[in-house]
């Protein structure tokens, strides 16, 4: 897939790009996989935000708790 809505991520955040590209590619072929990939993107994005901004991870390090901390 050459044209992706997420090409801007490819150079600096290749892992996020690959996850988004997979979600985009599978949107109509396998919507459940696409939703799984979007959840995976959200989890990786929160991890990256915590690392880049030197935020201490919650004691119970779940996706939900990371989101609550970022709000």
Short mmCIF file of C-alpha atoms in Angstrom, two decimals:
data_model
loop_
_atom_site.label_atom_id
_atom_site.label_comp_id
_atom_site.label_asym_id
_atom_site.label_seq_id
_atom_site.Cartn_x
_atom_site.Cartn_y
_atom_site.Cartn_z
CA UNK A 1 0.00 0.00 0.00
CA UNK A 2 1.74 3.12 -1.18
CA UNK A 3 -0.84 5.76 -0.25
CA UNK A 4 -1.71 5.85 3.41
CA UNK A 5 -3.29 8.49 5.57
CA UNK A 6 -0.49 7.81 8.06
CA UNK A 7 2.60 8.39 5.90
CA UNK A 8 3.59 11.27 8.18
CA UNK A 9 4.37 8.71 10.92
CA UNK A 10 6.59 6.48 8.78
CA UNK A 11 9.91 8.24 9.17
CA UNK A 12 9.91 9.00 12.89
CA UNK A 13 7.47 6.46 14.34
CA UNK A 14 7.67 3.40 12.12
CA UNK A 15 5.97 1.08 14.61
CA UNK A 16 2.94 3.37 14.89
CA UNK A 17 2.91 3.72 11.11
CA UNK A 18 2.90 -0.05 10.60
CA UNK A 19 0.03 -0.52 13.04
CA UNK A 20 -2.04 2.25 11.43
CA UNK A 21 -1.30 1.05 7.93
CA UNK A 22 -2.45 -2.44 8.88
CA UNK A 23 -5.67 -1.06 10.37
CA UNK A 24 -6.28 1.01 7.26
CA UNK A 25 -5.54 -1.86 4.88
CA UNK A 26 -7.86 -4.28 6.69
CA UNK A 27 -10.73 -1.85 7.27
CA UNK A 28 -13.11 -3.44 4.75
CA UNK A 29 -11.56 -6.91 4.57
CA UNK A 30 -11.46 -7.63 8.30
CA UNK A 31 -13.04 -4.89 10.44
CA UNK A 32 -12.38 -6.77 13.69
CA UNK A 33 -8.65 -6.88 12.93
CA UNK A 34 -8.80 -3.19 12.08
CA UNK A 35 -10.35 -2.39 15.47
CA UNK A 36 -7.74 -4.55 17.19
CA UNK A 37 -4.97 -2.64 15.41
CA UNK A 38 -6.49 0.71 16.41
CA UNK A 39 -6.56 -0.41 20.04
CA UNK A 40 -2.93 -1.50 19.66
CA UNK A 41 -2.12 1.94 18.22
CA UNK A 42 -3.70 3.65 21.22
CA UNK A 43 -1.75 1.50 23.66
CA UNK A 44 1.59 2.12 21.91
CA UNK A 45 0.85 5.83 21.61
CA UNK A 46 0.22 6.18 25.35
CA UNK A 47 3.43 4.27 26.11
CA UNK A 48 5.34 6.56 23.77
CA UNK A 49 3.84 9.69 25.36
CA UNK A 50 4.85 8.52 28.83
CA UNK A 51 8.40 7.82 27.65
CA UNK A 52 8.85 11.03 25.63
CA UNK A 53 7.54 13.28 28.39
CA UNK A 54 9.23 11.40 31.25
CA UNK A 55 5.93 10.68 32.96
CA UNK A 56 5.99 7.95 35.56
CA UNK A 57 3.90 4.96 34.53
CA UNK A 58 0.98 4.11 36.85
CA UNK A 59 1.60 1.38 39.42
CA UNK A 60 -1.14 -0.68 37.76
CA UNK A 61 0.15 -0.07 34.23
CA UNK A 62 -2.92 -0.70 32.10
CA UNK A 63 -4.10 1.17 29.03
CA UNK A 64 -7.06 2.51 30.99
CA UNK A 65 -4.87 3.82 33.82
CA UNK A 66 -2.42 5.40 31.37
CA UNK A 67 -5.32 7.22 29.69
CA UNK A 68 -6.65 8.41 33.07
CA UNK A 69 -3.19 9.70 33.96
CA UNK A 70 -2.85 11.60 30.69
CA UNK A 71 -6.20 13.33 31.19
#
